[in-house]
Coordinates of C-alpha atoms in Angstrom, one line a residue:
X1 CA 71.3 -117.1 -75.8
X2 CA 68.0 -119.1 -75.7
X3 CA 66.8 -117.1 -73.2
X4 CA 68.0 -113.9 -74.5
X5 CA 66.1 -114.4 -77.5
X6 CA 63.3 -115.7 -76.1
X7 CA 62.9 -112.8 -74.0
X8 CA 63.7 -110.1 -77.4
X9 CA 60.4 -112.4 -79.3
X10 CA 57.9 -112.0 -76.5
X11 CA 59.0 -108.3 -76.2
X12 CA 58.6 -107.5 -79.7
X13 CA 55.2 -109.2 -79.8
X14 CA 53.9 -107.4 -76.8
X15 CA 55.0 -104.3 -78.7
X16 CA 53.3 -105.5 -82.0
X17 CA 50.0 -106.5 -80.3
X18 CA 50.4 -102.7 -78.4
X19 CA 50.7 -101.3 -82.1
X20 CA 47.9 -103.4 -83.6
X21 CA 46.1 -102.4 -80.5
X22 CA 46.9 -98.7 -81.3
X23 CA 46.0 -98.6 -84.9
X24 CA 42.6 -100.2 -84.0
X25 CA 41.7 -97.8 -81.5
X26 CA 43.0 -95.3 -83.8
X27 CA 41.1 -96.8 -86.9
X28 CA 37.9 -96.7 -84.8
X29 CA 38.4 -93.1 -83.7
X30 CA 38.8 -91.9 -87.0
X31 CA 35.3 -93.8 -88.1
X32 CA 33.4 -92.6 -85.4
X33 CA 34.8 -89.1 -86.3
X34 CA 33.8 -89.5 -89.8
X35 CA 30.3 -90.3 -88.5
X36 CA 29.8 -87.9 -86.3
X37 CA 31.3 -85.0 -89.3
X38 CA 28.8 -87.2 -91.5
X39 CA 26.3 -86.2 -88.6
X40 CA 27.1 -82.8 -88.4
X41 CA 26.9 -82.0 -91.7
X42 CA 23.7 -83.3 -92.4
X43 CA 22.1 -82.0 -88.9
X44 CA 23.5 -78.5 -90.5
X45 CA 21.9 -79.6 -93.6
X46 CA 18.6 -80.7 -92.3
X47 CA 18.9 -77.2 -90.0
X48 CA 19.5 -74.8 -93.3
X49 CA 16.7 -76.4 -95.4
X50 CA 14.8 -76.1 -92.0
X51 CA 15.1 -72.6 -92.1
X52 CA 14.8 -71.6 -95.3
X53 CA 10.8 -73.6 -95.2
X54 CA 10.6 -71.4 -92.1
X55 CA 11.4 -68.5 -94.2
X56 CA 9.1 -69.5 -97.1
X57 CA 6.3 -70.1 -94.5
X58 CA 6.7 -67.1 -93.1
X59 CA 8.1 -68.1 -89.7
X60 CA 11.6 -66.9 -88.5
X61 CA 11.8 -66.7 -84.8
X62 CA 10.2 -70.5 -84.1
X63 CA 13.7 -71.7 -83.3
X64 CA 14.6 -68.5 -81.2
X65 CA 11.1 -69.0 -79.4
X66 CA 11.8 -72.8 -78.9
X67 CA 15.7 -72.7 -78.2
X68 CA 16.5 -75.4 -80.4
X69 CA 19.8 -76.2 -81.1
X70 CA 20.5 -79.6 -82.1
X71 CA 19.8 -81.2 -85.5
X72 CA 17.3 -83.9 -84.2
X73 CA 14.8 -82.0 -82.2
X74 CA 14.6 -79.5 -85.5
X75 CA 14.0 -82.9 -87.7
X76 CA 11.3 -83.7 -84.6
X77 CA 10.2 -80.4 -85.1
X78 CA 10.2 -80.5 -88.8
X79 CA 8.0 -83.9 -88.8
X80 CA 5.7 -83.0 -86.1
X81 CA 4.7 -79.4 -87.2
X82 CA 5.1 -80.5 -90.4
X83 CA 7.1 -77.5 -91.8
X84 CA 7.4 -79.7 -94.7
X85 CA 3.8 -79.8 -96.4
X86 CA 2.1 -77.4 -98.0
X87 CA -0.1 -75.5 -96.0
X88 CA -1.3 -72.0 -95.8
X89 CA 1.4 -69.5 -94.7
X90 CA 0.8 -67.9 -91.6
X91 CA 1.0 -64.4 -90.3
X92 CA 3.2 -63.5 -87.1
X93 CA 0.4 -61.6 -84.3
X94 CA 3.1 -58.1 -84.0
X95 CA 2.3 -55.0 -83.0
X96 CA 3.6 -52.3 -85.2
X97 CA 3.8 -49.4 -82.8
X98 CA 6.8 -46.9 -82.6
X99 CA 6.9 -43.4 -81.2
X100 CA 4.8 -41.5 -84.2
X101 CA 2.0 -43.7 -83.1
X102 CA 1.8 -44.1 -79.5
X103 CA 1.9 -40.3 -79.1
X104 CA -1.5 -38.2 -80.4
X105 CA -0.8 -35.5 -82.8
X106 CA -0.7 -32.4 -80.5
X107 CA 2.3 -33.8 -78.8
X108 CA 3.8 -34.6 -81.7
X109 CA 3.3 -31.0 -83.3
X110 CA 4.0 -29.8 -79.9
X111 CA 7.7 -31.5 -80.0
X112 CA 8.5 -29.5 -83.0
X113 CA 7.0 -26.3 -83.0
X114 CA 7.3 -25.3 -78.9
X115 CA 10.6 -24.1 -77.2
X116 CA 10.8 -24.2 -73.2
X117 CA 10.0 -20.8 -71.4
X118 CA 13.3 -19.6 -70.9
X119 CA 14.3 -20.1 -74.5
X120 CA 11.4 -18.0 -75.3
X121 CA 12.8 -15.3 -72.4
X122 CA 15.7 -15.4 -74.7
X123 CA 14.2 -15.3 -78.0
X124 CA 14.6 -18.5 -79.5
X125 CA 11.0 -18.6 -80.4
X126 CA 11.7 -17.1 -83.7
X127 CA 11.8 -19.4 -87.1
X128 CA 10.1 -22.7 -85.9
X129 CA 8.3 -24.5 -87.8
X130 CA 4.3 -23.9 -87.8
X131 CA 1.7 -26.0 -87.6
X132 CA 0.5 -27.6 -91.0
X133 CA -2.9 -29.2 -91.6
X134 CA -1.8 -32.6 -93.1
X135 CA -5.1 -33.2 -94.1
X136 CA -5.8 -30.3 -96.4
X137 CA -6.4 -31.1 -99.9
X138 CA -7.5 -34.4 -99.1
X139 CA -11.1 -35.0 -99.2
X140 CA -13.2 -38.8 -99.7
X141 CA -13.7 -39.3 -103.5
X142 CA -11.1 -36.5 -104.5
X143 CA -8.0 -38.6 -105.7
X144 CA -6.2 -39.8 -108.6
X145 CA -9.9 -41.1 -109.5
X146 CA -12.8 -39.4 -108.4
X147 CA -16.1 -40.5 -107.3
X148 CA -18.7 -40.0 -106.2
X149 CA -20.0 -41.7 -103.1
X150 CA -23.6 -41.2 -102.0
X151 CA -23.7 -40.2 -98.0
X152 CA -20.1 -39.1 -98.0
X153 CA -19.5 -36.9 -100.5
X154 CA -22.6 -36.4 -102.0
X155 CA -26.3 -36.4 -100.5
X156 CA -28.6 -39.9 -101.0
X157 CA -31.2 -38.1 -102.5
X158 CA -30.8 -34.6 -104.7
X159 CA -34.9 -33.6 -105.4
X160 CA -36.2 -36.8 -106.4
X161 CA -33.4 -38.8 -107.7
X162 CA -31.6 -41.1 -105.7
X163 CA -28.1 -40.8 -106.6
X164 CA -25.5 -43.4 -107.3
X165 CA -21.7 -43.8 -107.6
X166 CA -20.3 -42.1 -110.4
X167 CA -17.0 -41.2 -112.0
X168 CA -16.0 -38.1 -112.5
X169 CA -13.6 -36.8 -115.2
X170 CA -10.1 -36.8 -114.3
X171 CA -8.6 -33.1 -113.4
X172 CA -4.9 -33.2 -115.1
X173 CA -3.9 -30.3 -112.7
X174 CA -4.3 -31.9 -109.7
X175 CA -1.4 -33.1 -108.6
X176 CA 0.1 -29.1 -109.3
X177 CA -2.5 -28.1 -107.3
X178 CA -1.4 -30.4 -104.4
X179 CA 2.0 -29.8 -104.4
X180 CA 1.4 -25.6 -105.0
X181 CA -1.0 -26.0 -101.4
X182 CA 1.4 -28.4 -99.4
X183 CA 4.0 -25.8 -100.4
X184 CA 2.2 -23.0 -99.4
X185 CA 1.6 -24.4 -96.2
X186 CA 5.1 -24.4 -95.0
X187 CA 6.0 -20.7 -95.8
X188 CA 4.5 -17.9 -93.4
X189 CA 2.0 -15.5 -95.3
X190 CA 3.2 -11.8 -94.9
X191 CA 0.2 -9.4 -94.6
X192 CA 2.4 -6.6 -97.4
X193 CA 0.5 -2.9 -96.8
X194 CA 0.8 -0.8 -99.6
X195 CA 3.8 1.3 -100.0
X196 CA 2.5 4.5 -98.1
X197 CA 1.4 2.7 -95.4
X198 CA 4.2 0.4 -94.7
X199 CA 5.6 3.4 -92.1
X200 CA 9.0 4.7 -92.3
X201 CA 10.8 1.2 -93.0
X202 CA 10.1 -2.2 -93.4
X203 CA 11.7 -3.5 -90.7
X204 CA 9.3 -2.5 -87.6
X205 CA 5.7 -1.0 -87.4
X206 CA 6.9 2.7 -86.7
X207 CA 5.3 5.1 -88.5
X208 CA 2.2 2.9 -89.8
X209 CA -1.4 3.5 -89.5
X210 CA -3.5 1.3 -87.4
X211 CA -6.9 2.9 -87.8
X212 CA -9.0 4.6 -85.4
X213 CA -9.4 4.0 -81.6
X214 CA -12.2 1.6 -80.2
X215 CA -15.5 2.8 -80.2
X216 CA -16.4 4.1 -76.5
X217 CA -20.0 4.2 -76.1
X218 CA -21.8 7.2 -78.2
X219 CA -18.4 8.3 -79.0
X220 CA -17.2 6.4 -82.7
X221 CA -13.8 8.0 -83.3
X222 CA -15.2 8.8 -87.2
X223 CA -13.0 10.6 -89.1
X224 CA -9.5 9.8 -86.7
X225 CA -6.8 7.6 -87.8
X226 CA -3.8 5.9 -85.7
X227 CA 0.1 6.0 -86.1
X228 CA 2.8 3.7 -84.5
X229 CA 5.4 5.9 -83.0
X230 CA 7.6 3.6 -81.3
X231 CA 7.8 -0.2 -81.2
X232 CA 10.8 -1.7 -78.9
X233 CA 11.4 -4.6 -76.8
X234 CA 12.1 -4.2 -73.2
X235 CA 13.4 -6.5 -70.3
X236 CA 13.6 -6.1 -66.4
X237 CA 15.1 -8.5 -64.3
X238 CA 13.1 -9.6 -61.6
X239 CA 14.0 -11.5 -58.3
X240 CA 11.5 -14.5 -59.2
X241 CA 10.6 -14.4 -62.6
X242 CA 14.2 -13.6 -63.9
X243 CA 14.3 -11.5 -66.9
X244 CA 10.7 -10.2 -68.0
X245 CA 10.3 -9.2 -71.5
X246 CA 7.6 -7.6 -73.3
X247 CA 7.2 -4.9 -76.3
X248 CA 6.8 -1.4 -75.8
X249 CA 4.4 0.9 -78.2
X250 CA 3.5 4.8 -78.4
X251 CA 0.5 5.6 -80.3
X252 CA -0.8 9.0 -81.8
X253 CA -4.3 9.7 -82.9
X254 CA -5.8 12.2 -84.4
X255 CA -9.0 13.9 -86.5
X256 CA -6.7 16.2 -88.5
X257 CA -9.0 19.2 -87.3
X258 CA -7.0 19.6 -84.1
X259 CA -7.6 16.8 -81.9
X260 CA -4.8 14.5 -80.9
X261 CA -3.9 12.2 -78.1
X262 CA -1.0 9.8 -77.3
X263 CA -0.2 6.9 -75.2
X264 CA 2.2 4.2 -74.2
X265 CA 1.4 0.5 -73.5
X266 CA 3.2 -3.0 -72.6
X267 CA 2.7 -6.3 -73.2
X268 CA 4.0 -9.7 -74.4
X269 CA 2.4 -9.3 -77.6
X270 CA 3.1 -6.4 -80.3
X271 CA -0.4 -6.5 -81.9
X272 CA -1.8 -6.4 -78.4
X273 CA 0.5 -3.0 -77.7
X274 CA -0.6 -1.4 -80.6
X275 CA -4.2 -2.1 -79.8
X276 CA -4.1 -1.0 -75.9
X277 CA -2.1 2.1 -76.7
X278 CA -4.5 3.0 -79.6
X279 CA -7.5 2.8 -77.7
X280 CA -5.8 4.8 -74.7
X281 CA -4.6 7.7 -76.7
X282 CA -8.6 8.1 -77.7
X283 CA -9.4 8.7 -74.3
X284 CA -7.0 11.3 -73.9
X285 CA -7.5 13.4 -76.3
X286 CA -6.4 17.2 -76.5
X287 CA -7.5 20.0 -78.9
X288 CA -4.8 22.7 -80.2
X289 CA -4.9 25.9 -82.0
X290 CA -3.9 26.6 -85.5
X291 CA -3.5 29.4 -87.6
X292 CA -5.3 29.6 -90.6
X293 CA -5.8 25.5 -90.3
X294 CA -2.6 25.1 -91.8
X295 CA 0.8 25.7 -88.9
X296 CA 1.3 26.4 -85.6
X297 CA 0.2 30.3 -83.9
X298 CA 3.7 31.5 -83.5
X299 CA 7.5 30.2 -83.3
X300 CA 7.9 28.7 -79.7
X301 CA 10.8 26.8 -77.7
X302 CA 10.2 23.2 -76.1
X303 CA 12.0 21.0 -73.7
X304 CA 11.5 17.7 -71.9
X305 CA 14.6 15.6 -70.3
X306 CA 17.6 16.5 -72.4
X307 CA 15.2 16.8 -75.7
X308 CA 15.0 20.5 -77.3
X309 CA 12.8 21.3 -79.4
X310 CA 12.7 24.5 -82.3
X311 CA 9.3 25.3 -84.0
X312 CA 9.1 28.1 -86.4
X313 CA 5.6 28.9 -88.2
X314 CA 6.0 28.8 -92.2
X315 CA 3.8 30.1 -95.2
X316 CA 1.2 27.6 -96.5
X317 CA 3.0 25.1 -99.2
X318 CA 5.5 25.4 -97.4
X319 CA 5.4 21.7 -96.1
X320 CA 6.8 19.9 -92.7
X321 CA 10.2 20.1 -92.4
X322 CA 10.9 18.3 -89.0
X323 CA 11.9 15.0 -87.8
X324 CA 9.9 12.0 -88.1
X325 CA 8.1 11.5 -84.8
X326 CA 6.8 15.2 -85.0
X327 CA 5.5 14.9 -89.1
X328 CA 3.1 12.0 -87.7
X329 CA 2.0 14.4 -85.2
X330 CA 1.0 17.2 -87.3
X331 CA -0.5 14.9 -89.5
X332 CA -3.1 14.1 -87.1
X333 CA -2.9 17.7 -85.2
X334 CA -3.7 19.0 -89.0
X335 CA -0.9 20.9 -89.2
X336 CA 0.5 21.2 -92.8
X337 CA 3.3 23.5 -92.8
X338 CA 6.2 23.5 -90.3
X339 CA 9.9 23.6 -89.5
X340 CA 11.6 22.2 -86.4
X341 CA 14.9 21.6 -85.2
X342 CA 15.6 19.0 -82.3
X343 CA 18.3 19.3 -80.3
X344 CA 20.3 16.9 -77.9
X345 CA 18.6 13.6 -76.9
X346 CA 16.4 11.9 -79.9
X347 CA 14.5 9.5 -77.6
X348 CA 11.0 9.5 -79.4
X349 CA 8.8 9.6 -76.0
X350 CA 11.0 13.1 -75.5
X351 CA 10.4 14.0 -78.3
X352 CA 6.4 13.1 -78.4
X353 CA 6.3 15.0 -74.9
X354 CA 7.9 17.9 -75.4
X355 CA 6.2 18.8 -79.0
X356 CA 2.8 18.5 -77.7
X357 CA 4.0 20.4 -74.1
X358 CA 4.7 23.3 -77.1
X359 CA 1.8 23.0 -78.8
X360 CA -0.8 23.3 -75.9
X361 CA 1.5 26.0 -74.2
X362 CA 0.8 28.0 -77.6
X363 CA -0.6 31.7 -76.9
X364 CA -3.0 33.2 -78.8
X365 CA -2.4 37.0 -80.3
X366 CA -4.8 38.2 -78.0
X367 CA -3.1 36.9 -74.7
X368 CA -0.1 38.1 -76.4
X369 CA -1.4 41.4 -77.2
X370 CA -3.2 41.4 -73.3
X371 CA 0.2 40.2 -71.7
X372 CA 2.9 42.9 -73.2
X373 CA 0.0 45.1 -73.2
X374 CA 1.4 45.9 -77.0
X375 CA -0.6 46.1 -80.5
X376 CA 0.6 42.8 -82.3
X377 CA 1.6 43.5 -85.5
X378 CA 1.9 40.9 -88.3
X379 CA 5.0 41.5 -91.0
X380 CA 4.5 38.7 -94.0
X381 CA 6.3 38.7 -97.3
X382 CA 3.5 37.7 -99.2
X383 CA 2.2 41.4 -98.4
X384 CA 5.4 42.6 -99.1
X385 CA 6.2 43.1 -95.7
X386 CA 3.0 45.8 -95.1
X387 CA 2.4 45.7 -91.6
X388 CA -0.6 44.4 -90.2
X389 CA -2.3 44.7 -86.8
X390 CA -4.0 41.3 -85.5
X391 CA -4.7 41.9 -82.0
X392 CA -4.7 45.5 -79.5
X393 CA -4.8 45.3 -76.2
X394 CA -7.6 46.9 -73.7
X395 CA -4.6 49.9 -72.5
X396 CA -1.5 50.4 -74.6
X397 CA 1.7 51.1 -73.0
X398 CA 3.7 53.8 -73.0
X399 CA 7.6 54.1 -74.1
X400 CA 8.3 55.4 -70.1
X401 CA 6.4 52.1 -68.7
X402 CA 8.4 49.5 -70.8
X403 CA 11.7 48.9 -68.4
X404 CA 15.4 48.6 -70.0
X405 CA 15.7 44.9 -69.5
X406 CA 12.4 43.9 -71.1
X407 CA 12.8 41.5 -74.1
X408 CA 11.4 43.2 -76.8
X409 CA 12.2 41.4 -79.7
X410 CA 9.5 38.9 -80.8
X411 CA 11.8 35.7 -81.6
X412 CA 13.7 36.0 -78.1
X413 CA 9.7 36.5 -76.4
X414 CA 8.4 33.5 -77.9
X415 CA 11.5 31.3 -77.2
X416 CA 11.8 32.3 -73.7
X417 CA 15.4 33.8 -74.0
X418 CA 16.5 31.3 -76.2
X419 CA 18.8 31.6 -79.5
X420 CA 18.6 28.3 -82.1
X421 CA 21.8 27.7 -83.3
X422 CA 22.7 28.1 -86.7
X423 CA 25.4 26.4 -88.4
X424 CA 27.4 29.4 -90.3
X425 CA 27.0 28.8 -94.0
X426 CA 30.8 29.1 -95.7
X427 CA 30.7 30.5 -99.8
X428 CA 31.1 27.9 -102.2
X429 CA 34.5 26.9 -103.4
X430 CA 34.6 29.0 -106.7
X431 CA 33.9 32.4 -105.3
X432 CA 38.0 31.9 -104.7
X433 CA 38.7 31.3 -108.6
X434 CA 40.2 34.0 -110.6
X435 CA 37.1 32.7 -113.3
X436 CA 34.7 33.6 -110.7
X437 CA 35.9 37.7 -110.6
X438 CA 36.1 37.8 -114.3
X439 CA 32.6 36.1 -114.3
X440 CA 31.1 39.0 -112.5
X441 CA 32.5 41.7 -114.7
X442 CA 31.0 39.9 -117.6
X443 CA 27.3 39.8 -116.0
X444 CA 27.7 43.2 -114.3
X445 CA 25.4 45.0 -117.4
X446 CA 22.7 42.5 -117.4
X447 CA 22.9 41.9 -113.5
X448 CA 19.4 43.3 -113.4
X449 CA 17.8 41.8 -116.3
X450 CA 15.2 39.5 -114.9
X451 CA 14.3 42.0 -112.4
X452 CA 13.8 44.5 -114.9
X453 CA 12.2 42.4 -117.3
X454 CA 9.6 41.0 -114.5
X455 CA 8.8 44.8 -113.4
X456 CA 7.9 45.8 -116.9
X457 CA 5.3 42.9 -117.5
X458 CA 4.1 43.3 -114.2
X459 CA 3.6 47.1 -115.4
X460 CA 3.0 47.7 -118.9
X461 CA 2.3 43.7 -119.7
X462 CA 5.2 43.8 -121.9
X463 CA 8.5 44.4 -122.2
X464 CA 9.2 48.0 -123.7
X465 CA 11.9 50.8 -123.6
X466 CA 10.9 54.1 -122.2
X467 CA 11.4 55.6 -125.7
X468 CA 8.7 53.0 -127.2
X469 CA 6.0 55.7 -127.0
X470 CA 8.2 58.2 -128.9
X471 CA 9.5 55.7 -131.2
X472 CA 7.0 52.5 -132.4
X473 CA 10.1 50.7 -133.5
X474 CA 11.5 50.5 -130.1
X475 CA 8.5 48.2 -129.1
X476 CA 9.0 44.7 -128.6
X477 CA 7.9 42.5 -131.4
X478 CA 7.0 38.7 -130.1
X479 CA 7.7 36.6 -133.0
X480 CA 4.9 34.7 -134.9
X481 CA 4.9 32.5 -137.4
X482 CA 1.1 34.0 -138.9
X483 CA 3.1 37.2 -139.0
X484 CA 6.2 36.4 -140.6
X485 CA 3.9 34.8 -143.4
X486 CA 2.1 37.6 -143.4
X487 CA 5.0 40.0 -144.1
X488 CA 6.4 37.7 -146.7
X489 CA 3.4 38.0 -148.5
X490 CA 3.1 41.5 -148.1
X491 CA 6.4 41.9 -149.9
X492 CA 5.6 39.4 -152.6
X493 CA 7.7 36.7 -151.5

């Protein structure tokens, strides 16, 4: 039993001794961890107050640039630099560059205002943004205060005075005035013609006046003036190149006394067309006949590709009653009065071609009168239809020369067979009514008034009865107010 307990003692004292052994190592693990948090938080410490001098002096990447991370080489760093003493702050050597600087201003304008080649092909050209001067309204000495400063914006010496720096009195518009030019500089200026020479719409050029040709030499082009035809874009596709645009113009000229010429020219550049097929159509020019200055010799048929043509001569104030193209070419032909009828295609270089085919193929009476070897004769209801010879030829004809199948009638001869058609004109709507019948019955007695009443003052200078030579009374009496007075007071009224 001795023994026995013996043995449970030293057991239970080895065990103790293991514990106290434990709880020491344990105690001392738990002091050194308190130290070493102790450490920690005030390395952390030292390291925030570290930066935040840093910050103050104006330094934020020294611990990036050194690599410091523990808390005693920042202390060393804090005592040997000493970070903590006031000193004068210090500035950081960076350069400031970025992409707006490094780049010179073209390039920059360049990258906004430019689109690649085939984006041009394809018209993406259209609506960038232009060029602005940056530097406009900005001058040395003109701001918020102005100066001024002798050698920059002002001469040294004006006569004899030397000048001086000076104020100026302040301008209290000029910051509208800026902001009106920096806003003016970003919307495109539109040239506006005035309202008759805008053409036929706003849209394109066509039917404008661009001026007269280029001088050539002796040769001024006084007195002609220009009009814009046709103005279209056209492609081709080429094996190399790929698809090749460029702006197509026709161009008209004219002196309005019969000279007129036309041409057609390409290129990239509208203005450029204009100006190329301008100065062309002045060397080209061609002089036609007119009768009486005022409309074509005779009615006459035209045709070019599926474009026909109708031109009839018309009295003077009559006006030109044809399509578009052809008005701009009587207007610098000189031809005032006209009608014409086109027929088929309306493709405006037809059109241009086949009018001025007409008008030089024109024949005058004599080479009328020479050709049918006919007297000419002239029927016009302004003469009340009294005929009127206007050209003989050298040997008249005789009724047994002139074969069966010969086109005699004028029209047909001057329109080379050909018949314009007419579009049938249908009554109006109320010549059906029942009112319209009982309409005429009521006007059927004064059906011929105005006809009447226009015969007699043509004749007598007033309107009368046949019996008002017989009988005064019958006389017409034209009211007046003198004479009704003069009655009234003739009858004591």
């Amino acid at each position: 039993m001795q023994h026995d307990s013996s043995t449970k003692r030293s057991t239970w004292s080895i065990a103790r001794k293991r514990t106290k052994i434990y709880t020491k190592g344990r105690a001392r693990r738990l002091r050194s961890n308190k130290q070493s948090r102790s450490g920690r938080t005030s390395v952390r410490g030292i390291k925030e107050m570290a930066f935040r001098v840093l910050r103050l002096v104006g330094i934020t990447n020294s611990f990036r640039n050194y690599g410091v991370e523990k808390g005693a080489t920042i202390c060393s760093l804090v005592r040997k630099h000493d970070f903590l003493k006031p000193h004068i702050p210090l500035v950081e050597d960076v350069k400031n560059t970025s992409f707006f600087n490094k780049r010179p201003a073209e390039q920059l304008w360049k990258g906004v205002t430019s689109v690649s080649n085939a984006g041009r092909r394809r018209g993406r050209a259209r609506g960038l943004t232009r060029k602005k001067d940056l530097n406009k309204g900005q001058s040395i000495g003109d701001g918020k205060i102005k100066f001024l400063f002798p050698g920059l914006n002002t001469p040294v010496v004006r006569g004899k005075e030397v000048m001086s720096q000076q104020r100026l009195p302040d301008d209290p518009n000029r910051d509208e005035k800026l902001r009106q030019l920096r806003d003016s500089m970003g919307t495109r200026k539109v040239d506006k013609n005035k309202t008759l020479l805008r053409g036929w719409t706003s849209h394109k050029p066509g039917g404008s006046k661009v001026g007269p040709p280029k001088p050539e030499g002796e040769e001024t082009f006084e007195g002609f003036e220009s009009w814009v035809l046709e103005y279209k874009f056209v492609s081709t596709m080429t094996g190399n190149l790929g698809r090749k645009s460029r702006i197509s113009t026709t161009v008209v000229t004219g002196n309005g006394n019969g000279l007129v010429g036309y041409a057609t020219a390409k290129t990239k550049e509208g203005k450029h067309a204009i100006t190329l097929a301008k100065n062309r159509a002045g060397h080209k020019l061609l002089y036609i006949h007119r009768y009486n200055d005022h409309t074509v010799l005779h009615d006459f048929y035209t045709q070019c590709g599926k474009t026909k043509i109708f031109v009839h001569k018309k009295e003077e104030g009559y006006g030109l009653v044809c399509h578009r193209v052809i008005k701009c070419i009587c207007e610098a032909v000189g031809i005032k009065d006209l009608h014409a009828k086109v027929e088929g295609s309306v493709n405006y270089q037809n059109i241009v071609k086949a009018f001025i085919i007409g008008l030089q193929k024109q024949k005058t009476f004599q080479e009328m009168a020479d050709e049918k070897q006919l007297h000419l004769v002239e029927f016009r209801e302004e003469n009340d239809s009294f005929p009127f010879v206007v050209a003989s030829p050298a040997r008249v004809r005789k009724i047994e020369e002139i074969k069966q199948n010969e086109i005699l009638d004028f029209s047909q001869y001057l329109m080379n067979g050909k018949v314009v058609l007419k579009k049938r004109k249908y009554p109006p709507f109320y010549t059906q009514l029942d009112s319209w019948a009982s309409h005429l019955k009521n006007m059927e007695r004064i059906r011929n008034k105005k006809d009447v009443k226009l015969r007699l003052l043509a004749e007598y200078g007033t309107v009368r009865s046949f019996l008002a030579d017989k009988y005064p009374e019958a006389r017409e009496i034209l009211w007046s107010k003198k004479r009704v007075q003069a009655e009234k007071e003739a009858k004591g009224e």
